[in-house]
XYZ file of C-alpha atoms in Angstrom:
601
model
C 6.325 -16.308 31.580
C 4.180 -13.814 33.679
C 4.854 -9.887 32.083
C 5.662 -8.197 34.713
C 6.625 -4.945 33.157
C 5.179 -3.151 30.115
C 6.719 -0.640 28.333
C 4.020 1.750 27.407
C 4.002 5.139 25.356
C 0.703 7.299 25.416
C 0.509 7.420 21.506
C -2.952 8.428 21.233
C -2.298 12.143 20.408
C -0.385 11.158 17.307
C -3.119 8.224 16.428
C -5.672 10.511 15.886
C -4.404 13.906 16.059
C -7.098 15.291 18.396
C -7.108 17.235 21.446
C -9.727 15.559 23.757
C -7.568 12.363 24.438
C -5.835 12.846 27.261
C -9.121 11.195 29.227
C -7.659 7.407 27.930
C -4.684 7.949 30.017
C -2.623 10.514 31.983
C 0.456 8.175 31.813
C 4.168 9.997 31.205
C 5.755 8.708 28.162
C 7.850 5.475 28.652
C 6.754 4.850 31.842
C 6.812 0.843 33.398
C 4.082 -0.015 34.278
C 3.327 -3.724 35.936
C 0.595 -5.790 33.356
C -2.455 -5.036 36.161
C -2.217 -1.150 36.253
C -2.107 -1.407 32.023
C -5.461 -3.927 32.171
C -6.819 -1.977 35.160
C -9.552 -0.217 33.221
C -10.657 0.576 29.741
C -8.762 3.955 29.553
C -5.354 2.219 30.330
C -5.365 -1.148 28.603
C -6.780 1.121 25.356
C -3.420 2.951 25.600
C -1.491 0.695 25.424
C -3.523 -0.505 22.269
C -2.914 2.225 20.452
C 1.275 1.421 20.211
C -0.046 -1.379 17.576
C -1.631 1.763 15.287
C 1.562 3.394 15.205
C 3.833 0.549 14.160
C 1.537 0.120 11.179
C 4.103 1.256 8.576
C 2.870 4.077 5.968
C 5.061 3.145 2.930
C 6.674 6.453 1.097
C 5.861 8.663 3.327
C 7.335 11.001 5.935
C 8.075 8.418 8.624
C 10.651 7.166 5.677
C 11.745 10.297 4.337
C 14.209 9.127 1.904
C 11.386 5.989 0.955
C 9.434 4.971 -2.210
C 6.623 2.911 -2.515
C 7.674 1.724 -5.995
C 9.488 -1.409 -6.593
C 8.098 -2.830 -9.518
C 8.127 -1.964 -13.264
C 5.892 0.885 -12.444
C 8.321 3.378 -11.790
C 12.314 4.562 -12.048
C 14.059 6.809 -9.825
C 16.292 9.342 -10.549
C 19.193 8.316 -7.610
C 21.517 5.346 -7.580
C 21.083 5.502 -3.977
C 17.116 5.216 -3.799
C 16.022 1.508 -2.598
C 14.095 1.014 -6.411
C 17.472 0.858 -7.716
C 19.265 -1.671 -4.465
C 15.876 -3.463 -6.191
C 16.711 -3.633 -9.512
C 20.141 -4.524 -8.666
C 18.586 -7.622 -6.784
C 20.803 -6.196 -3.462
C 18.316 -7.561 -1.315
C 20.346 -7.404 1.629
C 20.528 -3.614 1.345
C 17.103 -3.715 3.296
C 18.816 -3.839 6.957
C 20.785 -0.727 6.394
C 19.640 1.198 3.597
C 17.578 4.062 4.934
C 16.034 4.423 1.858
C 13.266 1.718 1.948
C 10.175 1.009 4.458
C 11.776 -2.524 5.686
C 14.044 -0.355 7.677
C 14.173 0.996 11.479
C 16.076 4.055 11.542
C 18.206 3.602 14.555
C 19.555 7.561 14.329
C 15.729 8.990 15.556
C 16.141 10.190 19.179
C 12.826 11.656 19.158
C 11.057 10.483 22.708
C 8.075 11.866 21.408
C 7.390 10.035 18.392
C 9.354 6.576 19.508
C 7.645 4.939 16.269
C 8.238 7.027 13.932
C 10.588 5.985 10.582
C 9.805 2.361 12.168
C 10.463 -0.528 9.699
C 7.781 -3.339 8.647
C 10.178 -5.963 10.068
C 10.944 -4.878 13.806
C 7.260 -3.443 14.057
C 5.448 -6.382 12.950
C 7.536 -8.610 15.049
C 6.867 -5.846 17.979
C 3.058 -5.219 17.056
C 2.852 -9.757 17.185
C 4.048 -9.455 21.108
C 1.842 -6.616 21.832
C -1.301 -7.914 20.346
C -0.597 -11.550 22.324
C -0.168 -9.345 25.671
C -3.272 -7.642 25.434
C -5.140 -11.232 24.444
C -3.720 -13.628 27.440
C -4.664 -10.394 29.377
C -7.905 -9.896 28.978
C -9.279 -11.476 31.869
C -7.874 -8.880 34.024
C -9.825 -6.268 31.929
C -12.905 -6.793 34.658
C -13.482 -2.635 35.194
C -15.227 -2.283 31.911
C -18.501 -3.259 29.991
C -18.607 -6.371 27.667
C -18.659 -3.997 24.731
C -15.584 -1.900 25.798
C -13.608 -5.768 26.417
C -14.794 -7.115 23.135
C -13.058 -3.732 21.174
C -9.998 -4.384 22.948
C -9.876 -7.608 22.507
C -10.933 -7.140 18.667
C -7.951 -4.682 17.629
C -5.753 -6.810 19.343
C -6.648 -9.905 17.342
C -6.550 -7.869 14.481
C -3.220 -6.311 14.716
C -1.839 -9.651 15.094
C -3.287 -11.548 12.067
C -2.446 -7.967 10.637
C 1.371 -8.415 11.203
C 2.056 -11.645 10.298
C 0.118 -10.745 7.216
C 2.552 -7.841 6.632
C 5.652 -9.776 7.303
C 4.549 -12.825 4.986
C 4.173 -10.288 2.216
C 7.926 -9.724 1.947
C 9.723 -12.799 3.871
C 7.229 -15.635 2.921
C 6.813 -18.182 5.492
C 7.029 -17.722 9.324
C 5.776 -19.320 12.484
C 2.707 -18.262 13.518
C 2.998 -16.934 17.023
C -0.104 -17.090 19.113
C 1.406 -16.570 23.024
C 4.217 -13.712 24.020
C 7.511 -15.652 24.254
C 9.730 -16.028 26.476
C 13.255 -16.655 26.903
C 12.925 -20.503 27.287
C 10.034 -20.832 24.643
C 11.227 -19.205 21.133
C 12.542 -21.413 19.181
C 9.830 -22.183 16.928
C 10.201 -23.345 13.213
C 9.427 -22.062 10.016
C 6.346 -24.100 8.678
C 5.972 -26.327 5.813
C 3.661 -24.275 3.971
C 2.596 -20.601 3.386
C -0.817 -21.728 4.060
C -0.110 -23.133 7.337
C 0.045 -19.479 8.783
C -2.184 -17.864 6.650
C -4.983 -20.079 8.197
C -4.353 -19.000 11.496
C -3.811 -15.268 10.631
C -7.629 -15.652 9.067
C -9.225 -17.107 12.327
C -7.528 -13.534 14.242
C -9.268 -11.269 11.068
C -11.951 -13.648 11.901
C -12.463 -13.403 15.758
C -11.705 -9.710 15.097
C -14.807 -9.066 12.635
C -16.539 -10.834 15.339
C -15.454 -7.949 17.847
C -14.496 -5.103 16.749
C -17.036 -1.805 15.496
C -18.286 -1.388 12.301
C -18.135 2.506 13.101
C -16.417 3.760 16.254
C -18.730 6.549 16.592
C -21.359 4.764 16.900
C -19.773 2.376 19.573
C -19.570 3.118 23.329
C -15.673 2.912 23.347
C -15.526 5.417 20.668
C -17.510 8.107 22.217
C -14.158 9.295 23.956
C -12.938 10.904 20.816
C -16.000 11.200 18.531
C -15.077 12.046 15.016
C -11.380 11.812 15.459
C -11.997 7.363 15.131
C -11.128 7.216 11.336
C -7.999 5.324 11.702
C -9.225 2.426 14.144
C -9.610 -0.925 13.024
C -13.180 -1.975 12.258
C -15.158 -4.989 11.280
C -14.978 -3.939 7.392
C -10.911 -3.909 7.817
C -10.925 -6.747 9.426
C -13.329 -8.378 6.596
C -11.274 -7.004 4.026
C -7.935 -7.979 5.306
C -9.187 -11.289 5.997
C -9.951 -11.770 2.399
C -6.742 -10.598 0.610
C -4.728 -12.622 3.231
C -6.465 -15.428 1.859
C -6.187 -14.113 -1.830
C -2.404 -14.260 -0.687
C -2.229 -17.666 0.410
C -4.043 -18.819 -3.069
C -1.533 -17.036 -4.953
C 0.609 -19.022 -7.440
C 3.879 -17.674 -5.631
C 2.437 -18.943 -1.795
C 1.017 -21.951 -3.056
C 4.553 -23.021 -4.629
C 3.540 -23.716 -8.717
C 5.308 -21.513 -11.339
C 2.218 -21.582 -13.341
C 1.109 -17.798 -13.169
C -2.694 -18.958 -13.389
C -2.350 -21.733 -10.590
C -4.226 -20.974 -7.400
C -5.689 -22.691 -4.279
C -9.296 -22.847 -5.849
C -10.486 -23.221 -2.334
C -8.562 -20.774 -0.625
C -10.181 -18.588 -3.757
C -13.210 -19.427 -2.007
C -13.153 -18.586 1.182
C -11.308 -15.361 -0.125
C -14.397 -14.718 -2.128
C -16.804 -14.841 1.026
C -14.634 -12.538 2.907
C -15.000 -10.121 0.701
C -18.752 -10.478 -0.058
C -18.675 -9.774 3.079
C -17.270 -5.960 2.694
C -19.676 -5.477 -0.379
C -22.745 -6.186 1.694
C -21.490 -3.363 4.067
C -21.815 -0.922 1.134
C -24.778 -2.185 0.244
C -25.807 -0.970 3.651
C -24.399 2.054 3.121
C -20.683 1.771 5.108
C -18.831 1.949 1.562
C -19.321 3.833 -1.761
C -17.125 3.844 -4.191
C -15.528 7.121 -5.270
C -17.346 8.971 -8.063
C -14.947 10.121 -11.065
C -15.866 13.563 -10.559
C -14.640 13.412 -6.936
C -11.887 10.616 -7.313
C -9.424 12.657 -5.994
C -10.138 12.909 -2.621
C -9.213 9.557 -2.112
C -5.938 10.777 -2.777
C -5.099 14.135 -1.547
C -7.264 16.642 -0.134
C -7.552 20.352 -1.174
C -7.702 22.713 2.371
C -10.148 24.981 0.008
C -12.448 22.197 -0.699
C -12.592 20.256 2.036
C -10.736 22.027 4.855
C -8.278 19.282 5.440
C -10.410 16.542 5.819
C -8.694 13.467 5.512
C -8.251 11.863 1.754
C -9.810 8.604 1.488
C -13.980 9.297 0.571
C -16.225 6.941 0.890
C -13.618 4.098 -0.001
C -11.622 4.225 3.434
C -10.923 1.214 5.197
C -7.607 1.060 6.780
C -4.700 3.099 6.758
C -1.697 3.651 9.119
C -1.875 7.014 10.999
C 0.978 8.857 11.153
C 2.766 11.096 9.023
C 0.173 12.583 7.633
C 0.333 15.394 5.582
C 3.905 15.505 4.529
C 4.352 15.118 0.495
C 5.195 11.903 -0.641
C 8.832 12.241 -2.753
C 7.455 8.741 -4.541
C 6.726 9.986 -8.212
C 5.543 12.915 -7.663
C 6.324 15.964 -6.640
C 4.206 16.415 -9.628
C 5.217 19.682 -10.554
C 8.450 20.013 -9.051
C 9.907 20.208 -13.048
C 10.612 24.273 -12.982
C 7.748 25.317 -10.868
C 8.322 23.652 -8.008
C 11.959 23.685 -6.800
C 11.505 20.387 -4.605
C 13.481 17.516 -4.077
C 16.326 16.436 -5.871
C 15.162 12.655 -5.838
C 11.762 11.204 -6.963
C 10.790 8.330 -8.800
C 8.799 8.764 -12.527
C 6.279 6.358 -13.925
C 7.868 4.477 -16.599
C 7.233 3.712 -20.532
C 6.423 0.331 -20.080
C 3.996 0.083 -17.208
C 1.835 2.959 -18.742
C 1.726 1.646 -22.120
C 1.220 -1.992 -21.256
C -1.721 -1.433 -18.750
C -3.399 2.368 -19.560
C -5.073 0.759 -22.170
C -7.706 2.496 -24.638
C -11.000 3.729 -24.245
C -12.797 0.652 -26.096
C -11.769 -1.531 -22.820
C -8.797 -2.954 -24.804
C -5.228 -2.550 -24.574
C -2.534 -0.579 -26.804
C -1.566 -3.452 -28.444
C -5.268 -4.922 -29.211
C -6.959 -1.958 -30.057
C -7.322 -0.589 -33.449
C -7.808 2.761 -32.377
C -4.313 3.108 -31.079
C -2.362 4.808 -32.715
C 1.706 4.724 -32.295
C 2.265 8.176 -34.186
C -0.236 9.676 -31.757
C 0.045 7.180 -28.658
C -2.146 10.046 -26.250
C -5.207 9.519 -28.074
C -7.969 7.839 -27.176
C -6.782 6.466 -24.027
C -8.646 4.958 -21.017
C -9.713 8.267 -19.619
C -7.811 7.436 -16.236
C -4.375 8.077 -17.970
C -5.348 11.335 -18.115
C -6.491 11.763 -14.801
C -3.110 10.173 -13.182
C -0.872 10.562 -16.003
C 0.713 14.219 -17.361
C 2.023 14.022 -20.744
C 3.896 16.418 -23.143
C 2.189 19.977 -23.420
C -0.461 19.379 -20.902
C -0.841 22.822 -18.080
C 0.977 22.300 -15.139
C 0.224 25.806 -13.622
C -2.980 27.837 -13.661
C -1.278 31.516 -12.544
C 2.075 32.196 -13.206
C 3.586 34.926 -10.474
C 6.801 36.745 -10.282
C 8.058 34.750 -6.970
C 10.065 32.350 -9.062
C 10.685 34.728 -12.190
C 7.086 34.466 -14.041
C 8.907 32.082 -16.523
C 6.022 31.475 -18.768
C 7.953 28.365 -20.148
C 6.538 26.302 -17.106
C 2.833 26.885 -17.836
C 3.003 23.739 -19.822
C 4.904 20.518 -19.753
C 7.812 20.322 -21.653
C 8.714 16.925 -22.153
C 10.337 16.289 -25.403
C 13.650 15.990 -26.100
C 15.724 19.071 -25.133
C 12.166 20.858 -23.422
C 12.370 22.337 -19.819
C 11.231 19.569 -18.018
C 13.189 17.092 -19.360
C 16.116 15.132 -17.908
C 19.219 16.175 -18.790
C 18.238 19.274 -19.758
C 17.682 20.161 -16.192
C 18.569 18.035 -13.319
C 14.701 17.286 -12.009
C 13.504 16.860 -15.344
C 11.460 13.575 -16.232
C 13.218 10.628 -17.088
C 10.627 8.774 -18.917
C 8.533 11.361 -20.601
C 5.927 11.257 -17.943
C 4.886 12.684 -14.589
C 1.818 11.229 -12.574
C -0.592 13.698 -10.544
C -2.359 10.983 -8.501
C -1.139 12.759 -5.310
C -1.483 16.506 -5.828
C -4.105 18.865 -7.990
C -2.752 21.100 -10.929
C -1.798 24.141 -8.442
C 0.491 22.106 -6.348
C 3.295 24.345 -7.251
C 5.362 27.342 -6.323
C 3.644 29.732 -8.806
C 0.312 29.135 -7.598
C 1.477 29.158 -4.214
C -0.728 25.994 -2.927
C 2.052 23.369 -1.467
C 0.470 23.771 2.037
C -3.030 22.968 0.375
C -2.883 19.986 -0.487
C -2.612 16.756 2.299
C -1.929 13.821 0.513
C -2.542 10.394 1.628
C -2.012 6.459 0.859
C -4.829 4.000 1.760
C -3.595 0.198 3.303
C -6.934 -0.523 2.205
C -10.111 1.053 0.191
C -13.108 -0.079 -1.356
C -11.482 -0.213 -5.176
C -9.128 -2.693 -4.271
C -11.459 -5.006 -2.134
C -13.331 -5.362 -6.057
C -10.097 -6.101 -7.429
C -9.388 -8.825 -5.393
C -12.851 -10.131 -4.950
C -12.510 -10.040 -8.768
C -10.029 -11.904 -8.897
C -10.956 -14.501 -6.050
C -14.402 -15.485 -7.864
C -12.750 -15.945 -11.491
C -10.635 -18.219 -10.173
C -13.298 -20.433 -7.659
C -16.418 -19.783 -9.725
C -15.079 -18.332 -13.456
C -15.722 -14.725 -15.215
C -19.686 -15.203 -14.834
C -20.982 -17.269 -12.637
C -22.262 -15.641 -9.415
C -20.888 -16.744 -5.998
C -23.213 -18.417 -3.068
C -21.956 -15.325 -0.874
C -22.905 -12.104 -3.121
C -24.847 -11.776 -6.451
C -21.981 -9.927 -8.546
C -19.385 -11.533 -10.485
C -16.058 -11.517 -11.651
C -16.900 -10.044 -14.523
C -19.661 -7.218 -12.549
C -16.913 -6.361 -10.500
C -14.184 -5.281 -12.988
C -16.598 -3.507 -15.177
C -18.024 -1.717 -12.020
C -14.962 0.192 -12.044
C -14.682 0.170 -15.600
C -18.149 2.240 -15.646
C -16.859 4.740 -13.521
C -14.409 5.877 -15.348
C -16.113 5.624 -18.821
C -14.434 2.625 -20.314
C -16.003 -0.102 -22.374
C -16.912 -3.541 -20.486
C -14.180 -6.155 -19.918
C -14.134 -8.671 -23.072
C -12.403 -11.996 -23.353
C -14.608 -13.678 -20.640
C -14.288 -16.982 -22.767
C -10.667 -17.262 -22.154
C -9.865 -18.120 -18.804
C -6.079 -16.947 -18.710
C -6.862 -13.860 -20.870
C -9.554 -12.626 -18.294
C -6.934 -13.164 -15.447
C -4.820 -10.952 -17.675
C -7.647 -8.336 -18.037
C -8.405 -8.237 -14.165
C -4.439 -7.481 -13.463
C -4.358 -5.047 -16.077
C -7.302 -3.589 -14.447
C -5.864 -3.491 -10.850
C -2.731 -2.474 -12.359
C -4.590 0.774 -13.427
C -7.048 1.409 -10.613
C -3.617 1.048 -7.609
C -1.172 2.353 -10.408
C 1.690 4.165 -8.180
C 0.041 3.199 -4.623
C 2.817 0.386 -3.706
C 0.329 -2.847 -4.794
C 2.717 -3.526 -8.023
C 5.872 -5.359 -6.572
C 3.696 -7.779 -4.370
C 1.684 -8.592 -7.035
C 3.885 -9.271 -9.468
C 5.733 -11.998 -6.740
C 2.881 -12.846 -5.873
C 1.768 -13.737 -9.412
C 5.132 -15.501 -9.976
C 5.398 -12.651 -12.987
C 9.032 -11.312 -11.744
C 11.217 -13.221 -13.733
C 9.688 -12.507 -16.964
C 11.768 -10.355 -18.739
C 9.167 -8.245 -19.953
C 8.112 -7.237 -15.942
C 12.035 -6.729 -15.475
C 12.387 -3.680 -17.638
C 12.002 -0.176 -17.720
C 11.441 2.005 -20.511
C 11.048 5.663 -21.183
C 9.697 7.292 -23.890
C 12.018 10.135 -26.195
C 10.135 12.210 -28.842
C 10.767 15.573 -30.434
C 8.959 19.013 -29.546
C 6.472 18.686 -32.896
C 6.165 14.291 -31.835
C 7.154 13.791 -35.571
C 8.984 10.505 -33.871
C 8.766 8.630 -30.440
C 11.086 6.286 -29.492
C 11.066 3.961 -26.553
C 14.077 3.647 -24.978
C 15.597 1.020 -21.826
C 16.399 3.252 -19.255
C 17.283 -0.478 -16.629
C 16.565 -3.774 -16.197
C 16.004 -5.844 -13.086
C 17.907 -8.471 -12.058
C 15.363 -11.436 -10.770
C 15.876 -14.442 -10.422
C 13.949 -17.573 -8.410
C 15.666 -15.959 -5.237
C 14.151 -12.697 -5.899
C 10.881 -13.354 -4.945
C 11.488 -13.036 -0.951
C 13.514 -11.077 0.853
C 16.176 -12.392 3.020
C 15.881 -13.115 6.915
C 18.799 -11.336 8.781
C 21.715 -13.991 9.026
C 21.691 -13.910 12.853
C 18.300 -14.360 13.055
C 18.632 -17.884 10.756
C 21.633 -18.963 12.610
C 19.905 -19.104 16.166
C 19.051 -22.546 15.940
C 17.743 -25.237 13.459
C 14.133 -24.727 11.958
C 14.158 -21.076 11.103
C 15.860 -21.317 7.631
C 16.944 -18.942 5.392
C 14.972 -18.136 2.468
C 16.665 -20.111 -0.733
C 19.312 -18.337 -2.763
C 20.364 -15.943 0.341
């Protein structure tokens, strides 16, 4: 079918938040235009690009006001109403109308200007899929610009589209890979037989698109248009990286169909593994660093004082979404919204059971195999990044208290035994579990300090920490703990204890044990992405969720002088074999023969 019109929306503005765009296009918002005035030149076919960045959903954030990223045994909120708890309740459905979750389009925003915004992963991926095949059977009538401006058109195009399939597989499992835009008399395309069917394809876009695309915009002829304001384009590292942990996907015990947790596509693994290598040799060049520990922060948030709003991220950026940036996250952690920040009424809190089973100690091993832990004094001797992410019972929440909220000196420090000032149900936003995190925010993010508008906080798609995770992973399961791959000269075992050095924590043991390792290396990514939306996939993707011990949630009671702690259930998931994708809308399964439903829905 020939595209006659486009709908087009000059989105660059709210890409990249700059003021010296308006040379890429001069176009009104939703104006038609026929497919040769959008491929005319550089300026207007790159417009019409940039629709693709903002349907790149940004999980918890403002776009999804009422969103969490949290829907594993990481975290509990505080609502009945929050999508966590449709979760636990295994009301799956719930993710077409509940406006509390990142699957969802919110069909009440009106506003022209920001037609994207609260956009769901399902209509935008399916959206982003026709837009990136437009712009590829297109490209021929690209002939008013340079070979290098074509070649990064074409490259964020092929990446956006291995990119979206990629997102939608994460949640809904299989789906036909869609190569062409399709029209009314060519749609009917069936589901394939196998996860890795489409996850093949999807690698030869991220392929093609490492091929094409930048490794720094700045430095590239198409980028020059907005120099310094290019951090959120897709480059050759994201398209490296995301080529890699869509193939990571695909070997997963879940995708590959075995209900052995340690079962993966060994060759998959391997091809994973090279992707990746790929990445590392960038920061070996210099592209990539990974954070320091006295700077890890900035990935996170960053402090208007210290950086002047720079964007978080460091030297670990790869990928992110672009919008709503800025806005604080409601996902665990209005850190300090316990007294001395009067904030939301709704957040989620890192539970019991994830922090105790993962924040191990500082000997490398965890609370249960170490014999310096110590369950009458369980905030000893931890891994030092619990106390970096994690605030526990008596630790200072404010530096300066003033007299704009009362001077209550009671909110200096965190009061969360039973019956304390920060504790739930002693006050409506107290802690539920016994813990806050402060991943997202520094200690003054409060009202008593007076530095809300300080801080901008910010959650990565992608970043150099988790590319060793899964590369990690990957090479223990094609080439084993210690034995170095053809494509890099680290292994599985250099790679976890990389990050283990960073943070001060003894080396990685058990590398004789082949399941036990695999066990180590979750643990570890379980740490390193704690509260940054990873959990749920993996633990589907691990074919983990129906264990009963990933089902529950704990918090943790003890008294003002911690003379006794008690763990307590505060829920427990329901998931079963159903559980592990979501369900395709009914309509969409009852078009015609070959797109079926997910089982169990």
């Amino acid at each position: 079918m020939k595209i006659k019109y486009l709908k087009f929306f000059s989105m660059i503005g709210m890409l990249l938040m700059a003021t010296s765009c308006e040379e890429y296009l001069d176009k009104t918002i939703e104006t038609d235009l026929n497919v040769e005035e959008v491929f005319k030149n550089f300026d207007n076919s790159q417009g019409f690009v940039e629709e693709m960045y903002a349907m790149v959903v940004n999980y918890g954030t403002a776009g999804h006001w009422q969103s969490y990223m949290c829907y594993g045994d990481d975290a509990i909120g505080n609502q009945s109403w929050q999508f966590d708890y449709r979760i636990d309740q295994g009301r799956y459905w719930d993710w077409m109308s509940d406006i509390g979750n990142y699957f969802y389009e919110d069909p009440a925003n009106t506003n022209a200007d920001y037609p994207f915004d609260r956009h769901g992963v399902w209509q935008s991926s399916w959206a982003g899929i026709r837009k990136a095949n437009i712009v590829i059977e297109n490209i021929d009538l690209l002939v008013d610009a340079s070979q290098e401006f074509k070649d990064a058109t074409l490259g964020q195009a092929y990446f956006f589209r291995g990119f979206f399939h990629h997102e939608i597989m994460k949640f809904w499992g299989r789906i036909p890979y869609i190569d062409r835009a399709l029209s009314s008399d060519d749609w009917q395309l069936p589901r394939p037989e196998t996860f890795k069917e489409t996850a093949l394809a999807i690698d030869q876009d991220f392929e093609k698109a490492a091929q094409l695309l930048p490794l720094d915009w700045d430095q590239h002829p198409a980028g020059q248009k907005t120099l310094g304001a290019n951090l959120f384009r897709a480059t050759k590292g994201a398209a490296l990286a995301f080529k890699g942990k869509n193939l990571l996907w695909a070997a997963s015990p879940l995708m590959i169909g075995s209900t052995n947790t340690y079962e993966y596509d060994q060759e998959l693994a391997k091809m994973a593994v090279d992707a990746f290598a790929e990445v590392l040799k960038l920061e070996d060049q210099g592209r990539y660093q990974l954070a320091d520990w006295e700077n890890y922060e900035d990935v996170f948030y960053s402090y208007s004082q210290k950086t002047g709003y720079r964007y978080p991220g460091s030297t670990e950026f790869i990928f992110s979404g672009s919008g709503d940036v800025g806005w604080f996250p409601r996902f665990l952690g209005q850190n300090f919204q316990i007294g001395s920040h009067s904030g939301q009424r709704d957040t989620q809190f890192p539970t019991h059971n994830y922090i105790h089973n993962n924040f191990g100690m500082a000997d490398g091993l965890s609370c249960d195999e170490s014999p310096n832990y110590d369950p009458s004094n369980p905030w000893e001797g931890r891994d030092p990044r619990f106390y970096k992410w994690v605030i526990v019972d008596g630790e200072q929440m404010v530096k300066n208290l003033g007299t704009a909220n009362g001077n209550d000196e009671k909110h200096r420090y965190a009061q969360f035994y039973e019956g304390g000032a920060h504790r739930y149900p002693t006050v409506d936003l107290g802690t539920r579990t016994g813990y806050l995190t402060k991943k997202w925010f520094g200690q003054s993010f409060n009202t008593y300090d007076n530095e809300i508008g300080n801080y901008l906080p910010f959650r990565l798609h992608m970043r150099l920490t988790d590319v060793y995770l899964m590369y990690a992973e990957a090479a223990h399961v094609a080439y084993g703990p210690q034995q170095t791959p053809p494509s890099y000269n680290i292994t599985a075992e250099d790679a976890i204890n990389a990050l283990r050095a960073r943070a001060g924590v003894a080396p990685v043991q058990f590398v004789d044990d082949h399941q036990k390792f695999m066990d180590e290396i979750r643990r570890e990514r379980a740490v390193e992405l704690s509260w940054e939306g990873h959990r749920w996939m993996d633990l589907r993707r691990w074919r983990l969720g129906e264990l009963e011990e990933y089902k529950v949630k704990t918090g943790l009671r003890f008294d003002k002088d911690h003379t006794y702690f008690n763990e307590e259930v505060l829920r427990t998931k329901i998931f079963n074999e159903k559980h592990y994708w979501l369900p395709f809308p009914q309509n969409d399964t009852e078009l015609y023969q070959g797109f079926e439903q997910n089982p169990g829905w």
